[in-house]
Coordinates of C-alpha atoms and ligand atoms in Angstrom, one line a residue:
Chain A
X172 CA 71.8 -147.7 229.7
X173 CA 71.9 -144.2 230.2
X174 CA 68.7 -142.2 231.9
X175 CA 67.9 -138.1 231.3
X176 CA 69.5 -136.7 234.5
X177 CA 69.9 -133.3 236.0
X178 CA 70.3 -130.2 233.6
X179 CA 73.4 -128.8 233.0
X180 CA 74.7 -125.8 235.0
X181 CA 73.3 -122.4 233.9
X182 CA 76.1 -120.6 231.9
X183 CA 76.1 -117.6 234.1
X184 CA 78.5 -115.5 231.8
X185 CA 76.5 -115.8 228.7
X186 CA 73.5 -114.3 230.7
X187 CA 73.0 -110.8 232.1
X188 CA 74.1 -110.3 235.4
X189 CA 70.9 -108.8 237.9
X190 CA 72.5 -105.3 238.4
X191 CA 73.1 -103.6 235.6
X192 CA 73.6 -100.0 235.5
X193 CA 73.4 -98.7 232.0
X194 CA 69.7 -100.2 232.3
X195 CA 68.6 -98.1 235.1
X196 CA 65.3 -100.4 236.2
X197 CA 67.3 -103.1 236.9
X198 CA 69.0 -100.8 240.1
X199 CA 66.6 -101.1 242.4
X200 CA 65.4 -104.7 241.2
X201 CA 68.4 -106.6 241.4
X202 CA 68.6 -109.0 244.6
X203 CA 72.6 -108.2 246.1
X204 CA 73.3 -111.4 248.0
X205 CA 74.5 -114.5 245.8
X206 CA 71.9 -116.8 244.8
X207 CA 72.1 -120.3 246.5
X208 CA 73.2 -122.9 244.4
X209 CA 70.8 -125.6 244.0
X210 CA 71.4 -128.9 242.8
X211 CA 68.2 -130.7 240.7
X212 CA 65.5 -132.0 242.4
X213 CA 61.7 -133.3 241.1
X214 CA 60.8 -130.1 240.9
X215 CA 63.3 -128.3 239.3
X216 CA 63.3 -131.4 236.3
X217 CA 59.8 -131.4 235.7
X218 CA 57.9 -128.5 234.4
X219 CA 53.9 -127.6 233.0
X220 CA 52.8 -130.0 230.0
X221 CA 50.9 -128.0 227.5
X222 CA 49.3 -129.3 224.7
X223 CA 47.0 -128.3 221.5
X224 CA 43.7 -128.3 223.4
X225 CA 45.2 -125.0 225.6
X226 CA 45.7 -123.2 222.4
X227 CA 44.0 -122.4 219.1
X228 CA 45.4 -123.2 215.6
X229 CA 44.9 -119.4 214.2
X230 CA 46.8 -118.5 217.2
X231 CA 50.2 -118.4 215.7
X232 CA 49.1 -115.7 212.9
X233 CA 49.3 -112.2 214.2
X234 CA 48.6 -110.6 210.9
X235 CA 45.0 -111.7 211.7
X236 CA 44.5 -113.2 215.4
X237 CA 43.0 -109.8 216.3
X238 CA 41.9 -108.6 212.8
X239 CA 38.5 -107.7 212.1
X240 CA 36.9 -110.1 209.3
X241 CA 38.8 -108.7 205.6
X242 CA 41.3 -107.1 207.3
X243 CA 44.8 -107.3 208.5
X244 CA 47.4 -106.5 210.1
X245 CA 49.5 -103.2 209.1
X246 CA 53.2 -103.4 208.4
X247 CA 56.1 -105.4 206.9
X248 CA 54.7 -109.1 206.4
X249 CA 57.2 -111.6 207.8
X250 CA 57.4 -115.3 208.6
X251 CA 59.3 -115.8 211.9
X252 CA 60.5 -119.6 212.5
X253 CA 62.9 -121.8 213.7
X254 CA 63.8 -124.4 215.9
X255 CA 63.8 -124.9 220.1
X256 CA 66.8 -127.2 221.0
X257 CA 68.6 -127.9 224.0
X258 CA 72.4 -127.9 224.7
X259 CA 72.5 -131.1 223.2
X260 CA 71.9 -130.0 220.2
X261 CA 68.1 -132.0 220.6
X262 CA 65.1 -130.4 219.6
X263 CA 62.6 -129.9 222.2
X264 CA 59.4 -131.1 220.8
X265 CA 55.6 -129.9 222.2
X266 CA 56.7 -127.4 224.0
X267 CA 55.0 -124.0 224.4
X268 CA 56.5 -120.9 222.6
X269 CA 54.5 -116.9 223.3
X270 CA 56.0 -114.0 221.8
X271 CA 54.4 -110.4 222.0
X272 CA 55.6 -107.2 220.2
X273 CA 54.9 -104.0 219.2
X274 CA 53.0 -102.8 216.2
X275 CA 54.8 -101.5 212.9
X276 CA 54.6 -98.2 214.4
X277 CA 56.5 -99.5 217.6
X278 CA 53.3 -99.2 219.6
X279 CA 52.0 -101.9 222.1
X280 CA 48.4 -102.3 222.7
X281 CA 48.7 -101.9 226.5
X282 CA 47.1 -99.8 229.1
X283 CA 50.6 -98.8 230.4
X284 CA 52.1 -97.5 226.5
X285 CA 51.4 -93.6 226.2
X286 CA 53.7 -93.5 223.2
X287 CA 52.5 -91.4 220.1
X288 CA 52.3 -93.9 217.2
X289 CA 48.8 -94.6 216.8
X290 CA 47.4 -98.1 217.8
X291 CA 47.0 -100.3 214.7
X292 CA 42.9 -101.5 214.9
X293 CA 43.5 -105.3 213.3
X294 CA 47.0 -105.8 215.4
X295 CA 46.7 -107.2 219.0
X296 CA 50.5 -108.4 219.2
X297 CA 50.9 -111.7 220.9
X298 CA 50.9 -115.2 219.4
X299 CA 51.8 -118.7 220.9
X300 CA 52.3 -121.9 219.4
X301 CA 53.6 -125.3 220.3
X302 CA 57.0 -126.9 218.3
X303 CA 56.2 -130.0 216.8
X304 CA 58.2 -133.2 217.1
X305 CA 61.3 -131.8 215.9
X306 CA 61.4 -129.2 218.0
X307 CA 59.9 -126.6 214.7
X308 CA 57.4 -123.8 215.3
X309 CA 56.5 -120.6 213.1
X310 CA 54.8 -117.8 213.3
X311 CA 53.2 -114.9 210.7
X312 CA 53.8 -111.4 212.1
X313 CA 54.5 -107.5 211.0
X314 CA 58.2 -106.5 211.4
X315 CA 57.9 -104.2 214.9
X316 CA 59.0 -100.8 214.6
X317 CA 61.3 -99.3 217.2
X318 CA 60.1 -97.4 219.9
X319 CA 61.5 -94.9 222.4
X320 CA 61.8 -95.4 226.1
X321 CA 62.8 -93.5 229.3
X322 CA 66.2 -95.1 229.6
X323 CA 68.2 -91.9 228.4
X324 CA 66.5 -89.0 227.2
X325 CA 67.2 -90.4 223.9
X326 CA 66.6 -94.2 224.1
X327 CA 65.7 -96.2 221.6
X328 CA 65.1 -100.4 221.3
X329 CA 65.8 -102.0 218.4
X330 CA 63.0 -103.5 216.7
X331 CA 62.2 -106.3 218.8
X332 CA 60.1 -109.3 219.5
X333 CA 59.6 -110.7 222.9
X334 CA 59.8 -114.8 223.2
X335 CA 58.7 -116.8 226.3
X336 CA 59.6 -120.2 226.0
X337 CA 59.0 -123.3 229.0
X338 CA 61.1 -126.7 227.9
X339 CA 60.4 -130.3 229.6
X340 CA 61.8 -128.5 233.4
X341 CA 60.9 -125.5 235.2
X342 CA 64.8 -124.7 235.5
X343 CA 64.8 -124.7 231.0
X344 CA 62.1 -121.7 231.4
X345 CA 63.1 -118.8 229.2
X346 CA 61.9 -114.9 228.5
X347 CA 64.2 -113.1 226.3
X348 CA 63.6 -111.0 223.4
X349 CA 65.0 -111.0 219.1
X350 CA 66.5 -108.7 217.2
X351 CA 66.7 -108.3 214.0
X352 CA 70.3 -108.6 210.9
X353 CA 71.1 -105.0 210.7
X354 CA 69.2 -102.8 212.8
X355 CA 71.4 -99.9 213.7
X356 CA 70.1 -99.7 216.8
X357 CA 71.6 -102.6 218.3
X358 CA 75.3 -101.6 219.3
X359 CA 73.9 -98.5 221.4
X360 CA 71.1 -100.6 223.1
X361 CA 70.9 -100.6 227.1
X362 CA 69.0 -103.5 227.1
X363 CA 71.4 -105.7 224.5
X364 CA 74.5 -104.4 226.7
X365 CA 73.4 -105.8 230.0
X366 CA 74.8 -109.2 228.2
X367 CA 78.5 -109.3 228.7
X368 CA 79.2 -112.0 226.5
X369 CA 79.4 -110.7 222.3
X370 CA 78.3 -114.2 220.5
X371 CA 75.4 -114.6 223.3
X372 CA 74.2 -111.0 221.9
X373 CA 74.8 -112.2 218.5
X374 CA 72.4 -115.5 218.9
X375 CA 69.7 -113.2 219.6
X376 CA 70.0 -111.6 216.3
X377 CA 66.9 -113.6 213.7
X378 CA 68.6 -113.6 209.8
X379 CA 67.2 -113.1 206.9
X380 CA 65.9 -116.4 205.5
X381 CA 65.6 -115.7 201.7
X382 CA 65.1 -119.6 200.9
X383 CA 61.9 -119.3 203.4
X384 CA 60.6 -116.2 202.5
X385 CA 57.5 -116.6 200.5
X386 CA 58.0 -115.2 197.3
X387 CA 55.3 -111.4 196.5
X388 CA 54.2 -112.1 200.0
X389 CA 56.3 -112.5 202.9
X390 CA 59.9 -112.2 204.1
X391 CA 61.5 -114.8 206.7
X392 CA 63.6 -114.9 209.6
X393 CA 65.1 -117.7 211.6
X394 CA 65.5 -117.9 215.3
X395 CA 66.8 -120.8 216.9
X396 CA 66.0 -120.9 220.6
X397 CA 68.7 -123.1 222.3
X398 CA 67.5 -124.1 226.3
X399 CA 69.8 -126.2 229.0
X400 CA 70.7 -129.8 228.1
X401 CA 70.4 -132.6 230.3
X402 CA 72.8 -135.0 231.2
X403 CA 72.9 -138.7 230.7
X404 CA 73.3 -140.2 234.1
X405 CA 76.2 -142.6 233.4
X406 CA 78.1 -143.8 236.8
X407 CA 76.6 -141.3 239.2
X408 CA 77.6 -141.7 243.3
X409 CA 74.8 -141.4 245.1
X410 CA 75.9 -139.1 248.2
X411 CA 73.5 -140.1 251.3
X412 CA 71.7 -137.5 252.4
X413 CA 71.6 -135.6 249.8
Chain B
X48 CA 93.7 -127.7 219.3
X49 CA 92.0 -130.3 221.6
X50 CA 88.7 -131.4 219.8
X51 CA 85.1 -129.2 219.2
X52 CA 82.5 -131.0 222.0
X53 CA 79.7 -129.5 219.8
X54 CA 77.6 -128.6 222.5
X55 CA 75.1 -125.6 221.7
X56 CA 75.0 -122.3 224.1
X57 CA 71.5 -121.8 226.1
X58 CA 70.5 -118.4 224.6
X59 CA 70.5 -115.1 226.7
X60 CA 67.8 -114.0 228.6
X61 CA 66.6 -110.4 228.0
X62 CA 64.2 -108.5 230.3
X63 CA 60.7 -109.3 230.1
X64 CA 59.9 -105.5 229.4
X65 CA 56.6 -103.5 231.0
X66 CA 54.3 -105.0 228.6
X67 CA 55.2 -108.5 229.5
X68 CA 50.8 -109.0 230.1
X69 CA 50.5 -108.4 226.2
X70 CA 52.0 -111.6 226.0
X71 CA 51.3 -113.9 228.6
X72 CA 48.6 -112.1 230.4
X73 CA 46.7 -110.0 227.1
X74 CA 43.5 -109.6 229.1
X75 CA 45.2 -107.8 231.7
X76 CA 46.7 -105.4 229.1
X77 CA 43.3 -104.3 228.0
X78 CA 42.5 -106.8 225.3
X79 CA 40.6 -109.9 225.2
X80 CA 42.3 -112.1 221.9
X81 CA 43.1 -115.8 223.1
X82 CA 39.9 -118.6 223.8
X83 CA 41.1 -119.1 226.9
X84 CA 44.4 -117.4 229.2
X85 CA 46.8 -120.2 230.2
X86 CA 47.6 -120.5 234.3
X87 CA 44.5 -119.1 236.0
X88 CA 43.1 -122.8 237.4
X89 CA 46.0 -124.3 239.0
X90 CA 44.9 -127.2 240.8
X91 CA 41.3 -127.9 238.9
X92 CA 38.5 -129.3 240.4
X93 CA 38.9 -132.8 241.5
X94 CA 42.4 -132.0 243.4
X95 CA 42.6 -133.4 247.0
X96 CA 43.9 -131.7 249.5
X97 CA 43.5 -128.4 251.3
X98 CA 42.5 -125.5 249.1
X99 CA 44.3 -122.5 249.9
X100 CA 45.1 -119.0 248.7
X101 CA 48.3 -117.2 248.4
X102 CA 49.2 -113.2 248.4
X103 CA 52.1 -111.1 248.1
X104 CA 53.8 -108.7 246.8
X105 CA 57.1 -107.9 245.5
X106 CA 59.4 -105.3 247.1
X107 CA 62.0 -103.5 245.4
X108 CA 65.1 -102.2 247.0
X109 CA 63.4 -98.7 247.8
X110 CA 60.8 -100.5 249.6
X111 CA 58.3 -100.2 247.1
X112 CA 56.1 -103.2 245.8
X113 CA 56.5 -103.7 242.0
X114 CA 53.6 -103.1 240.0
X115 CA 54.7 -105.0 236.6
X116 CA 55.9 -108.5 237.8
X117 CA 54.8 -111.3 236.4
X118 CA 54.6 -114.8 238.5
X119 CA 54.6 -118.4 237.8
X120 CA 53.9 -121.5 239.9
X121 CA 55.1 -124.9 240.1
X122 CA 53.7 -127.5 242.4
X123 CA 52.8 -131.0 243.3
X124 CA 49.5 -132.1 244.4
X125 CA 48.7 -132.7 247.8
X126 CA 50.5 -136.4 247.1
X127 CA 53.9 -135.2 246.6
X128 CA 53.5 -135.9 242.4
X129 CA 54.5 -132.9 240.1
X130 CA 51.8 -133.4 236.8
X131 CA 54.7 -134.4 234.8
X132 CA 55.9 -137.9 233.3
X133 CA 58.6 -137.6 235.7
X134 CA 56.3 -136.4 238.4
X135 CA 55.4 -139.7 240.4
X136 CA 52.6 -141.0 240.8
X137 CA 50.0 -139.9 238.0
X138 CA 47.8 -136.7 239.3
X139 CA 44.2 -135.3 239.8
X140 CA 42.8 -135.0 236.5
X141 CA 42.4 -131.3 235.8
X142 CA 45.2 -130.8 238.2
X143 CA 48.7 -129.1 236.1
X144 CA 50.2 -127.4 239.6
X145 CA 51.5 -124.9 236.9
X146 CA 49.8 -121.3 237.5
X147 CA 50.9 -117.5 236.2
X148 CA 49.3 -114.7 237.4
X149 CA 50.5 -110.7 237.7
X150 CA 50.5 -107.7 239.8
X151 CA 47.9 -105.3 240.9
X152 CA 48.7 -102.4 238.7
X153 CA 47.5 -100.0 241.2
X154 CA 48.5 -101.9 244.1
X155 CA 51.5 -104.7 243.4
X156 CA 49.1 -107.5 245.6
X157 CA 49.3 -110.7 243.6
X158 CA 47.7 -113.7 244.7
X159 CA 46.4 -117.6 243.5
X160 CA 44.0 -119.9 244.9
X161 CA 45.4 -123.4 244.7
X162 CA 45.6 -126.9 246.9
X163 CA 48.2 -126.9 249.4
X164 CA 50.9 -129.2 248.0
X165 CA 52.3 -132.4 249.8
X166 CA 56.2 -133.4 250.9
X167 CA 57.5 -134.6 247.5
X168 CA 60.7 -136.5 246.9
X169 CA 64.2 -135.5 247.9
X170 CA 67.5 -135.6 245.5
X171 CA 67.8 -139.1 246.1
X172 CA 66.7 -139.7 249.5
X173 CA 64.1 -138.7 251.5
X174 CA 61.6 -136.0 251.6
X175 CA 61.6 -132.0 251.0
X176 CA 59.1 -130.2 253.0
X177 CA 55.8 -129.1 251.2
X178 CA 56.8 -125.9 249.3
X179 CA 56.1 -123.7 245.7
X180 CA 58.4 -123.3 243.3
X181 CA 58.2 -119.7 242.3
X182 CA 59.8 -117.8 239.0
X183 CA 59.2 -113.9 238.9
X184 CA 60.2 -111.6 235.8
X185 CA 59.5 -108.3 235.1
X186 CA 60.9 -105.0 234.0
X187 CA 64.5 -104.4 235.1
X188 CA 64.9 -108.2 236.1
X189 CA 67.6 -109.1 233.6
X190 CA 67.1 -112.8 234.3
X191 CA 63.8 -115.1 235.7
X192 CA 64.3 -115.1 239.7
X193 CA 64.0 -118.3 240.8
X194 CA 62.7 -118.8 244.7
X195 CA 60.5 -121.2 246.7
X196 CA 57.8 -120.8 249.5
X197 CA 57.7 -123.1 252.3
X198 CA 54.7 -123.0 254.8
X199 CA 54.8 -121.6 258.1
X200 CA 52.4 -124.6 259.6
X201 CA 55.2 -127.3 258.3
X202 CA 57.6 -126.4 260.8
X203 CA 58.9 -129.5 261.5
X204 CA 59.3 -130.5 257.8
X205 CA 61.0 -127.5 257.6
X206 CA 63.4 -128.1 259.8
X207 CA 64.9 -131.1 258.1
X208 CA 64.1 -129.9 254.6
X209 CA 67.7 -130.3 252.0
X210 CA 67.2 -127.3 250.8
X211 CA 66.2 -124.9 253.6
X212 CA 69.4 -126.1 255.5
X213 CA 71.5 -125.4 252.2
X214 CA 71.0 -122.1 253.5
X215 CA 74.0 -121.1 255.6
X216 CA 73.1 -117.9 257.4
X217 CA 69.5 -119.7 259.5
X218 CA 67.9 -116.1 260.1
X219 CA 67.4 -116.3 255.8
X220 CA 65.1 -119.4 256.0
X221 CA 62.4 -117.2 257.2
X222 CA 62.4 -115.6 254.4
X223 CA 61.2 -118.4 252.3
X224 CA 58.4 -119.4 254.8
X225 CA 54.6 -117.9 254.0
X226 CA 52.4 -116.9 257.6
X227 CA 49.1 -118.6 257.8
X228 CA 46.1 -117.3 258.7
X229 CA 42.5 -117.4 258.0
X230 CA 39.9 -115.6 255.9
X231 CA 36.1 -116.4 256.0
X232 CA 37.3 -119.8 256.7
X233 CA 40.1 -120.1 253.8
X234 CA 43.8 -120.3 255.0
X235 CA 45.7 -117.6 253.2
X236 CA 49.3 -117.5 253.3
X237 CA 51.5 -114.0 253.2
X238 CA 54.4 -114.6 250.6
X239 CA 56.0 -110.9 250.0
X240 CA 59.2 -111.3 248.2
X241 CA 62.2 -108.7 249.0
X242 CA 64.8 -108.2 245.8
X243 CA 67.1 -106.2 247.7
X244 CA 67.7 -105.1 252.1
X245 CA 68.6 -107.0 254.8
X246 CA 65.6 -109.3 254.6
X247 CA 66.2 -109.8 251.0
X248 CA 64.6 -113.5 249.9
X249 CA 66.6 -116.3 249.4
X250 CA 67.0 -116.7 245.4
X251 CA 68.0 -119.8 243.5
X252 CA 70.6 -120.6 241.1
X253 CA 69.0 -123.7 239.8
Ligands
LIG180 FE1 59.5 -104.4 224.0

């Protein structure tokens, strides 16, 4: 008889480290002492329960969740799906997924974003869903545009979507952000390069899905999100005091 | 070759960017889109318990607070149960002990009304002291900072809490413990968070 136990260790060489240089923000907002390693508790293996009466069905469709009645969203049409699974190779099932992006133009609609592109009037540019039992979610977006930042005088991100995901524990909880098969942006990005580890940077990359891609209408993606496993609590020594 | 253990790789985390509010916070980025914003009402209405507030900020290493974080909560009730089927003991209903809420643009104060939670479970045996688990991303955090806030009226818990006393150097509890005080008649606890100096918070590798 084998019970979920703690999550596995956080692969700290697949991640970005805190300080990173080349991406100049993260200077003065990296903590420089190590972080204290912390073993599992009831807090760190439980984490928020969502479920469908926090969110609303048409939520998931940013060609129209901020459209005005007859109109939509401007830009590339794509279907973005995949699957949420842990370590294990399990699918996480009911838990929350919230991505925001830019417009086609590679503006956000956000008090803080000066950029030129013009704001697109029928795209807001956030959607959130929950996976269903087998761990599955999708959404219907535009295809971002890239979008220049004060990195470098010449800076440019990849076209991008941000992706928050949560997971059964506090400690699976996830922000990170998808790229997209052949963007030529994405060997000279400061953002991408703060993660030292070349496949890790490749699993954020969403392919082309041609089999999913809905024929005169939309083209697809996949993105697999994959957060920390769990053991199986086999013939575990209970240390006193601990 | 020794054999393939199949396991899959957790994927990298990426910055949460400036325009993290579009996403989780939209009204705060100047648009009203979703029915209703998750992680405003963290305790509900029918929690026991003391209700308290909580403020902050978060410092960067020049001393300045950061205007673009973005925060999340996660408590037990005032029993000790997380609202989870591995909590305990089943919760308040209306209580989730899960909250998210952002900087002041202008100013970098953050704060959250919620109950003040209980001493919950230890690893195996006995108690931890009553604290919040706290997760902060922003821009130019490469990965979610993971910390807790203990409470400065719990000093004895304190003192015997696991996890406080996994902390070698003593002088860097204190920098995990909120000060109590009172406004019109509501305790409010000071939580500023330090990324970098000599009082730089304790962060967790969970
Ligand atoms: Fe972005």
């Amino acid at each position: 008889m084998t019970t979920p136990g703690e999550f596995y260790q956080r692969d700290r060489t697949l991640h970005p480290p805190a300080h990173t240089p080349g991406y100049k923000t993260s200077v003065a907002r990296s903590p420089r002492y190590s972080m204290i390693s912390l073993q599992n508790s009831v807090g760190e293996i439980t984490g928020p329960v969502f479920g469908h009466n926090d969110i609303d069905a048409g939520d998931n469709d940013l060609i129209f969740n901020y459209a005005k009645p007859g109109e939509s969203a401007i830009g590339e049409r794509i279907i973005l799906h995949g699957r949420v699974l842990d370590e294990n190779g399990r699918p996480v099932p009911n838990t929350l997924v919230e991505i925001w992006q830019a417009n086609a133009g590679g503006r956000y609609r956000h008090k803080k974003d000066t950029y030129l592109a013009p704001i697109d009037p029928n795209f807001g540019g956030c959607g959130r869903t929950l996976t269903d039992e087998n761990g599955y979610y999708f959404f219907r977006t535009i295809k971002p545009g890239a979008y220049p930042w004060r990195n470098y005088v010449n800076s440019w991100r990849p076209a991008h979507i941000h992706l928050s995901v949560f997971g059964s524990g506090f400690v699976q909880r996830l922000i990170t952000q998808l790229y997209f098969e052949g963007d030529p942006f994405l060997p000279i990005c400061p953002i991408i390069q703060t993660i030292p580890d070349p496949e890790a940077v490749d699993q954020l990359i969403a392919r082309l899905d041609l089999n999913a891609t809905i024929p005169l209408d939309s083209v697809a993606y996949k993105f697999d999100v994959v957060l920390r496993g769990r053991r199986s609590t086999l013939f575990e020594n209970r240390l006193e005091g601990n | 070759m020794a054999q393939n253990l199949n396991y899959l790789r957790e994927t990298a985390s990426q910055t949460a960017g400036p325009y993290v509010h579009i996403g989780l916070a939209p009204g705060a980025a100047g648009f009203d889109i979703y029915k209703q914003e998750l992680g405003w009402d963290i305790a509900g209405p029918n929690a026991a318990g003391e209700r308290i507030r909580v403020e902050g900020r978060v410092i960067d290493g020049m001393g300045a607070p950061i205007k673009d974080v973005l925060l999340e909560v996660w408590q037990a009730n005032a029993a000790g149960n997380y609202a989870h089927p591995e909590g305990g003991s089943p919760v308040e209903d209306g209580f989730r002990g899960w909250g998210r809420v952002i900087t002041d643009f202008d100013t970098g104060e953050w704060g959250f009304d919620t109950v003040k939670p209980g001493k919950t479970r230890g690893r195996n045996v006995g108690t931890q002291a009553p604290h919040l688990n706290l997760w902060i991303v922003a821009r130019g955090i490469n990965i979610g900072l993971n910390t807790r806030m203990y409470f400065s009226d719990e000093a004895e818990a304190n003192a015997t809490d696991p996890v406080l006393n996994l902390i070698e150097w003593e002088n860097r509890r204190a920098t995990l413990i909120a000060a109590r005080s009172e406004r019109d008649g509501t305790p409010v606890y000071r939580f500023d968070i330090r990324l970098q100096g000599e009082d730089e918070t304790v962060f967790f590798d969970v």
